[in-house]
Structure formats: structure tokens, C-alpha cells
XYZ file of N, CA and C in Angstrom:
474
model
N -52.265 5.268 83.301
C -53.147 5.335 82.145
C -53.647 3.919 81.849
N -54.944 3.766 81.739
C -55.550 2.457 81.493
C -55.427 2.068 80.021
N -55.455 0.771 79.755
C -55.351 0.263 78.387
C -56.485 0.813 77.532
N -57.687 0.931 78.103
C -58.827 1.458 77.334
C -58.588 2.904 76.910
N -57.922 3.685 77.752
C -57.595 5.066 77.389
C -56.576 5.096 76.251
N -55.603 4.215 76.314
C -54.597 4.138 75.253
C -55.261 3.737 73.943
N -56.160 2.742 74.004
C -56.887 2.309 72.801
C -57.649 3.475 72.180
N -58.329 4.248 73.017
C -59.114 5.374 72.509
C -58.209 6.428 71.864
N -57.095 6.747 72.508
C -56.175 7.742 71.952
C -55.596 7.292 70.614
N -55.157 6.030 70.542
C -54.591 5.524 69.287
C -55.659 5.493 68.207
N -56.874 5.118 68.579
C -57.973 5.067 67.615
C -58.292 6.447 67.049
N -58.298 7.459 67.912
C -58.668 8.811 67.488
C -57.522 9.568 66.816
N -56.316 9.439 67.353
C -55.211 10.278 66.889
C -54.108 9.516 66.161
N -54.213 8.197 66.116
C -53.321 7.359 65.323
C -51.843 7.637 65.472
N -51.222 7.948 64.349
C -49.764 8.080 64.281
C -49.234 9.225 65.140
N -50.018 10.294 65.273
C -49.567 11.426 66.090
C -49.405 11.008 67.549
N -50.385 10.278 68.079
C -50.298 9.871 69.486
C -49.154 8.881 69.693
N -48.918 8.026 68.708
C -47.780 7.101 68.805
C -46.486 7.905 68.855
N -46.342 8.858 67.940
C -45.123 9.657 67.867
C -44.889 10.429 69.168
N -45.888 11.209 69.585
C -45.727 12.051 70.772
C -45.487 11.214 72.028
N -46.242 10.152 72.179
C -46.106 9.311 73.372
C -44.753 8.622 73.429
N -44.281 8.155 72.292
C -42.990 7.468 72.271
C -41.850 8.434 72.599
N -41.879 9.623 72.019
C -40.827 10.604 72.314
C -40.833 10.927 73.804
N -42.004 11.270 74.330
C -42.098 11.654 75.739
C -41.777 10.484 76.669
N -42.225 9.294 76.303
C -41.947 8.121 77.125
C -40.474 7.783 77.182
N -39.774 7.965 76.079
C -38.350 7.633 76.063
C -37.476 8.732 76.643
N -38.042 9.911 76.814
C -37.323 10.946 77.554
C -37.401 10.632 79.047
N -38.453 9.900 79.423
C -38.549 9.485 80.823
C -39.897 9.693 81.476
N -40.862 10.249 80.749
C -42.191 10.393 81.340
C -42.828 9.012 81.488
N -43.670 8.837 82.495
C -44.252 7.507 82.739
C -45.354 7.146 81.742
N -44.946 6.831 80.541
C -45.874 6.422 79.483
C -45.550 4.966 79.159
N -46.549 4.089 79.190
C -46.294 2.658 78.957
C -46.035 2.352 77.483
N -44.784 2.474 77.064
C -44.401 2.321 75.661
C -44.788 0.963 75.079
N -44.532 -0.091 75.839
C -44.829 -1.435 75.330
C -46.318 -1.619 75.081
N -47.141 -1.111 76.011
C -48.596 -1.216 75.833
C -49.030 -0.412 74.620
N -48.477 0.783 74.460
C -48.811 1.624 73.309
C -48.492 0.908 72.002
N -47.319 0.302 71.916
C -46.947 -0.410 70.692
C -47.813 -1.643 70.476
N -48.148 -2.340 71.544
C -48.996 -3.524 71.425
C -50.391 -3.140 70.941
N -50.949 -2.077 71.507
C -52.259 -1.580 71.051
C -52.168 -1.132 69.596
N -51.052 -0.516 69.226
C -50.863 -0.101 67.830
C -50.875 -1.309 66.903
N -50.234 -2.391 67.316
C -50.249 -3.621 66.525
C -51.653 -4.179 66.366
N -52.437 -4.070 67.406
C -53.842 -4.487 67.358
C -54.600 -3.663 66.310
N -54.341 -2.352 66.284
C -55.001 -1.487 65.303
C -54.491 -1.738 63.885
N -53.248 -2.154 63.757
C -52.740 -2.566 62.441
C -53.529 -3.783 61.974
N -53.693 -4.739 62.843
C -54.424 -5.970 62.509
C -55.854 -5.672 62.076
N -56.482 -4.706 62.728
C -57.874 -4.372 62.426
C -58.023 -3.353 61.304
N -56.920 -2.965 60.681
C -56.975 -2.082 59.524
C -57.071 -0.600 59.823
N -56.955 -0.192 61.098
C -57.017 1.230 61.440
C -55.693 1.949 61.193
N -54.593 1.195 61.227
C -53.260 1.733 60.964
C -52.571 0.792 59.981
N -51.568 1.307 59.270
C -50.796 0.420 58.395
C -49.525 -0.008 59.125
N -49.085 -1.215 58.845
C -47.889 -1.725 59.501
C -46.678 -0.852 59.171
N -46.491 -0.543 57.903
C -45.319 0.213 57.476
C -45.227 1.556 58.206
N -46.299 2.337 58.187
C -46.258 3.648 58.845
C -46.124 3.518 60.356
N -46.749 2.515 60.923
C -46.669 2.336 62.371
C -45.237 2.045 62.801
N -44.548 1.164 62.097
C -43.170 0.846 62.480
C -42.232 2.015 62.170
N -42.485 2.751 61.092
C -41.663 3.928 60.784
C -41.832 4.985 61.874
N -43.079 5.276 62.241
C -43.348 6.279 63.277
C -42.761 5.827 64.613
N -42.945 4.562 64.959
C -42.409 4.052 66.224
C -40.882 4.135 66.249
N -40.240 3.770 65.160
C -38.775 3.799 65.097
C -38.252 5.233 65.160
N -38.843 6.127 64.376
C -38.382 7.522 64.361
C -38.624 8.216 65.693
N -39.807 8.023 66.270
C -40.119 8.703 67.529
C -39.284 8.152 68.679
N -39.085 6.859 68.690
C -38.237 6.252 69.707
C -36.805 6.769 69.576
N -36.314 6.838 68.360
C -34.957 7.332 68.110
C -34.818 8.794 68.512
N -35.834 9.600 68.235
C -35.799 11.010 68.630
C -35.780 11.144 70.147
N -36.627 10.390 70.834
C -36.642 10.431 72.295
C -35.305 10.031 72.889
N -34.700 9.008 72.324
C -33.390 8.559 72.804
C -32.298 9.589 72.491
N -32.398 10.260 71.336
C -31.417 11.299 70.983
C -31.517 12.483 71.943
N -32.739 12.878 72.277
C -32.933 13.983 73.225
C -32.352 13.605 74.581
N -32.631 12.386 75.029
C -32.104 11.923 76.318
C -30.577 11.874 76.313
N -29.999 11.447 75.199
C -28.540 11.420 75.051
C -27.981 12.837 75.231
N -28.597 13.801 74.564
C -28.119 15.187 74.643
C -28.266 15.748 76.056
N -29.364 15.402 76.717
C -29.538 15.834 78.108
C -28.409 15.253 78.958
N -28.122 13.979 78.765
C -27.024 13.351 79.501
C -25.685 13.988 79.188
N -25.465 14.277 77.933
C -24.187 14.852 77.506
C -23.961 16.237 78.106
N -25.009 17.068 78.121
C -24.830 18.456 78.545
C -25.173 18.719 80.007
N -25.753 17.762 80.698
C -26.015 17.951 82.129
C -25.573 16.721 82.909
N -24.516 16.113 82.453
C -24.040 14.851 83.005
C -23.755 14.854 84.490
N -23.089 15.870 84.997
C -22.731 15.893 86.415
C -23.976 15.950 87.296
N -24.920 16.785 86.928
C -26.167 16.893 87.686
C -26.918 15.565 87.665
N -26.982 14.964 86.503
C -27.678 13.689 86.335
C -26.997 12.594 87.150
N -25.676 12.551 87.105
C -24.921 11.529 87.827
C -25.159 11.645 89.329
N -25.131 12.860 89.859
C -25.367 13.053 91.291
C -26.751 12.560 91.703
N -27.715 12.783 90.850
C -29.098 12.435 91.195
C -29.369 10.932 91.098
N -28.806 10.258 90.120
C -29.181 8.873 89.844
C -28.105 7.821 90.126
N -26.911 8.237 90.547
C -25.814 7.280 90.661
C -26.067 6.147 91.655
N -26.997 6.310 92.567
C -27.258 5.264 93.554
C -28.418 4.349 93.169
N -29.052 4.596 92.048
C -30.144 3.725 91.603
C -29.571 2.484 90.932
N -30.213 1.349 91.202
C -29.730 0.083 90.652
C -29.729 0.084 89.128
N -30.793 0.609 88.520
C -30.875 0.622 87.051
C -29.731 1.435 86.460
N -29.375 2.539 87.119
C -28.295 3.394 86.626
C -26.962 2.656 86.655
N -26.628 2.075 87.794
C -25.327 1.410 87.897
C -25.268 0.165 87.014
N -26.376 -0.568 86.923
C -26.407 -1.756 86.073
C -26.248 -1.365 84.606
N -26.972 -0.322 84.175
C -26.872 0.130 82.784
C -25.463 0.623 82.479
N -24.859 1.333 83.403
C -23.498 1.838 83.203
C -22.506 0.684 83.022
N -22.633 -0.343 83.844
C -21.753 -1.513 83.715
C -21.962 -2.214 82.372
N -23.223 -2.340 81.964
C -23.524 -3.003 80.687
C -22.961 -2.228 79.505
N -23.066 -0.906 79.555
C -22.551 -0.082 78.456
C -21.031 -0.219 78.376
N -20.369 -0.192 79.524
C -18.910 -0.385 79.527
C -18.533 -1.748 78.964
N -19.282 -2.755 79.341
C -18.921 -4.120 78.963
C -19.355 -4.491 77.548
N -20.585 -4.095 77.167
C -21.150 -4.582 75.906
C -21.298 -3.520 74.818
N -21.080 -2.250 75.143
C -21.124 -1.186 74.139
C -22.418 -1.125 73.362
N -22.312 -1.283 72.032
C -23.483 -1.109 71.173
C -24.563 -2.160 71.431
N -24.189 -3.348 71.890
C -25.204 -4.361 72.203
C -26.083 -3.906 73.371
N -25.484 -3.179 74.316
C -26.259 -2.659 75.444
C -27.297 -1.650 74.970
N -26.948 -0.856 73.973
C -27.897 0.122 73.433
C -29.013 -0.597 72.680
N -28.661 -1.540 71.835
C -29.660 -2.248 71.024
C -30.597 -3.074 71.900
N -30.046 -3.872 72.793
C -30.872 -4.787 73.578
C -31.366 -4.184 74.887
N -30.839 -3.012 75.250
C -31.340 -2.306 76.425
C -32.794 -1.887 76.284
N -33.285 -1.809 75.054
C -34.685 -1.478 74.808
C -35.630 -2.451 75.501
N -35.220 -3.680 75.648
C -36.102 -4.723 76.164
C -36.172 -4.763 77.684
N -35.399 -3.922 78.347
C -35.370 -3.922 79.808
C -35.893 -2.570 80.301
N -37.150 -2.543 80.792
C -37.717 -1.277 81.280
C -36.809 -0.656 82.345
N -36.674 0.638 82.300
C -35.782 1.342 83.215
C -34.392 1.468 82.626
N -33.833 0.358 82.189
C -32.508 0.383 81.558
C -32.600 1.114 80.227
N -33.682 0.864 79.489
C -33.889 1.532 78.201
C -33.778 3.045 78.377
N -34.398 3.560 79.424
C -34.406 5.003 79.648
C -33.050 5.509 80.135
N -32.405 4.738 80.998
C -31.120 5.169 81.549
C -29.989 5.089 80.526
N -30.072 4.131 79.611
C -29.005 3.920 78.632
C -28.694 5.186 77.851
N -29.732 5.886 77.424
C -29.498 7.074 76.603
C -28.805 8.181 77.385
N -29.220 8.397 78.627
C -28.569 9.420 79.443
C -27.116 9.038 79.727
N -26.918 7.776 80.067
C -25.572 7.318 80.432
C -24.616 7.364 79.242
N -25.080 6.975 78.059
C -24.192 7.042 76.892
C -23.812 8.485 76.581
N -24.725 9.414 76.833
C -24.399 10.828 76.665
C -23.361 11.286 77.669
N -23.539 10.870 78.922
C -22.588 11.220 79.974
C -21.213 10.628 79.668
N -21.204 9.381 79.213
C -19.942 8.685 78.936
C -19.261 9.179 77.663
N -19.992 9.908 76.836
C -19.394 10.442 75.620
C -19.295 9.462 74.473
N -20.188 8.459 74.451
C -20.206 7.556 73.295
C -20.426 8.407 72.053
N -19.690 8.191 70.973
C -19.882 8.991 69.759
C -21.343 8.957 69.297
N -21.898 10.143 69.056
C -23.326 10.267 68.765
C -23.741 9.467 67.537
N -22.945 9.509 66.481
C -23.295 8.780 65.255
C -23.364 7.275 65.527
N -22.372 6.758 66.207
C -22.335 5.341 66.577
C -23.539 4.991 67.451
N -23.816 5.861 68.418
C -24.952 5.667 69.315
C -26.259 5.609 68.528
N -26.472 6.563 67.626
C -27.742 6.642 66.897
C -27.937 5.466 65.940
N -26.881 4.971 65.348
C -27.019 3.780 64.492
C -27.580 2.628 65.323
N -27.042 2.450 66.509
C -27.507 1.382 67.392
C -28.906 1.644 67.927
N -29.229 2.893 68.182
C -30.574 3.247 68.639
C -31.610 2.903 67.578
N -31.343 3.272 66.335
C -32.302 2.992 65.256
C -32.488 1.479 65.090
N -31.407 0.729 65.149
C -31.516 -0.733 65.052
C -32.357 -1.271 66.213
N -32.039 -0.841 67.421
C -32.781 -1.291 68.599
C -34.240 -0.889 68.560
N -34.513 0.351 68.148
C -35.899 0.834 68.073
C -36.701 0.036 67.059
N -36.098 -0.248 65.927
C -36.781 -1.014 64.881
C -37.105 -2.432 65.365
N -36.138 -3.096 65.970
C -36.357 -4.458 66.463
C -37.389 -4.480 67.587
N -37.237 -3.586 68.544
C -38.134 -3.492 69.697
C -39.551 -3.171 69.243
N -39.694 -2.206 68.346
C -41.013 -1.854 67.826
C -41.677 -3.021 67.128
N -40.909 -3.746 66.327
C -41.460 -4.914 65.631
C -41.971 -5.977 66.594
N -41.249 -6.199 67.672
C -41.671 -7.215 68.642
C -43.035 -6.855 69.229
N -43.183 -5.629 69.726
C -44.428 -5.276 70.412
C -45.580 -5.007 69.448
N -45.297 -4.447 68.299
C -46.349 -4.295 67.287
C -46.792 -5.681 66.824
N -45.837 -6.581 66.665
C -46.158 -7.960 66.282
C -47.008 -8.670 67.318
N -46.698 -8.471 68.589
C -47.510 -9.074 69.652
C -48.945 -8.573 69.562
N -49.118 -7.261 69.404
C -50.468 -6.699 69.278
C -51.194 -7.213 68.054
N -50.462 -7.343 66.972
C -51.050 -7.850 65.730
C -51.564 -9.273 65.929
N -50.751 -10.123 66.510
C -51.150 -11.524 66.686
C -52.187 -11.706 67.786
N -52.188 -10.833 68.786
C -53.264 -10.885 69.779
C -54.589 -10.487 69.141
N -54.535 -9.599 68.150
C -55.745 -9.204 67.419
C -56.354 -10.355 66.644
N -55.536 -11.287 66.203
C -56.033 -12.463 65.483
C -56.874 -13.338 66.406
N -56.488 -13.400 67.673
C -57.172 -14.284 68.619
C -58.516 -13.736 69.079
N -58.849 -12.560 68.676
C -60.089 -11.921 69.105
C -61.303 -12.641 68.593
């Protein structure tokens, strides 16, 4: 998907496209989440979206996508493990979760591929859902702010 297509979708459908794209992207569909958030920040800067609603929608949709992925991992763990256990991102994310726990969930957002695998792996590993979701919301909020902020400040340079 080209950046111009993302710009058009965000311009026309605003918060709905952010919500739907973030949920689907964090479940694992190939949707460029960082670009979407950056474009959203640009639209915040230009007055098409509000910062508050954009970060709320981004945080909630990201958290929902991660919760769905966690549940998929929890209830289909063996199938998932057989399919992905030889991928580098999977084994690296698994080691990080064992070693760093909640920090891996919060900061895993910043590493493409790991962000997606973290939710499935924490479900497979049986990390307590409440503990997991607290860290997901923190990570989603921080991650969303970074990329929305980048888009906002790039809009200033226009």
C-alpha cells in the first residue's frame, strides 16, 4: 500500500480507518502501522484529526489487536509453535519475553515483527492476561505517541 493511498484513506475515513487498520495490522496482516500513525500525526498537525482522539483510537485499537493475537496464541499455541518455531523473530521474541517479561511487551512495539510475535508468544507461554494487557496499553500509548509525534513534526516542515 502506497503512502498516498494511506493519506487518502485517513483523510476520508479518519478514526475508523486508524482503528480498523491498527487492529488488523497487529493481528498480523501486512498493514504498515508506523506509516499509518505517522500520516495520522500529519493530519493532526493540519487540523483534520484531533491529537486526543487519534492517540485514544490508536491505543485502543492496538491493544485490541494485541489482545486478539494473545487469545489466538493461548488457544492455538501448539499449532502456532509448530508453524513459527524456526523463524528468527519467534525465537528472539520468546527469549526476550523469558528474560525481560513486561519490558519485552512494552518495548517490543518498536521492533517490527517482534511486536506481532510477542502477543502470540505471551499467549502461548500463559502470561497472565491482566498483567499482559496493562503492559500492552502502556506500550501502545508510548509507541503511538512516538509515531503520531513524528508525523506531527514532519507536518511543520511542510
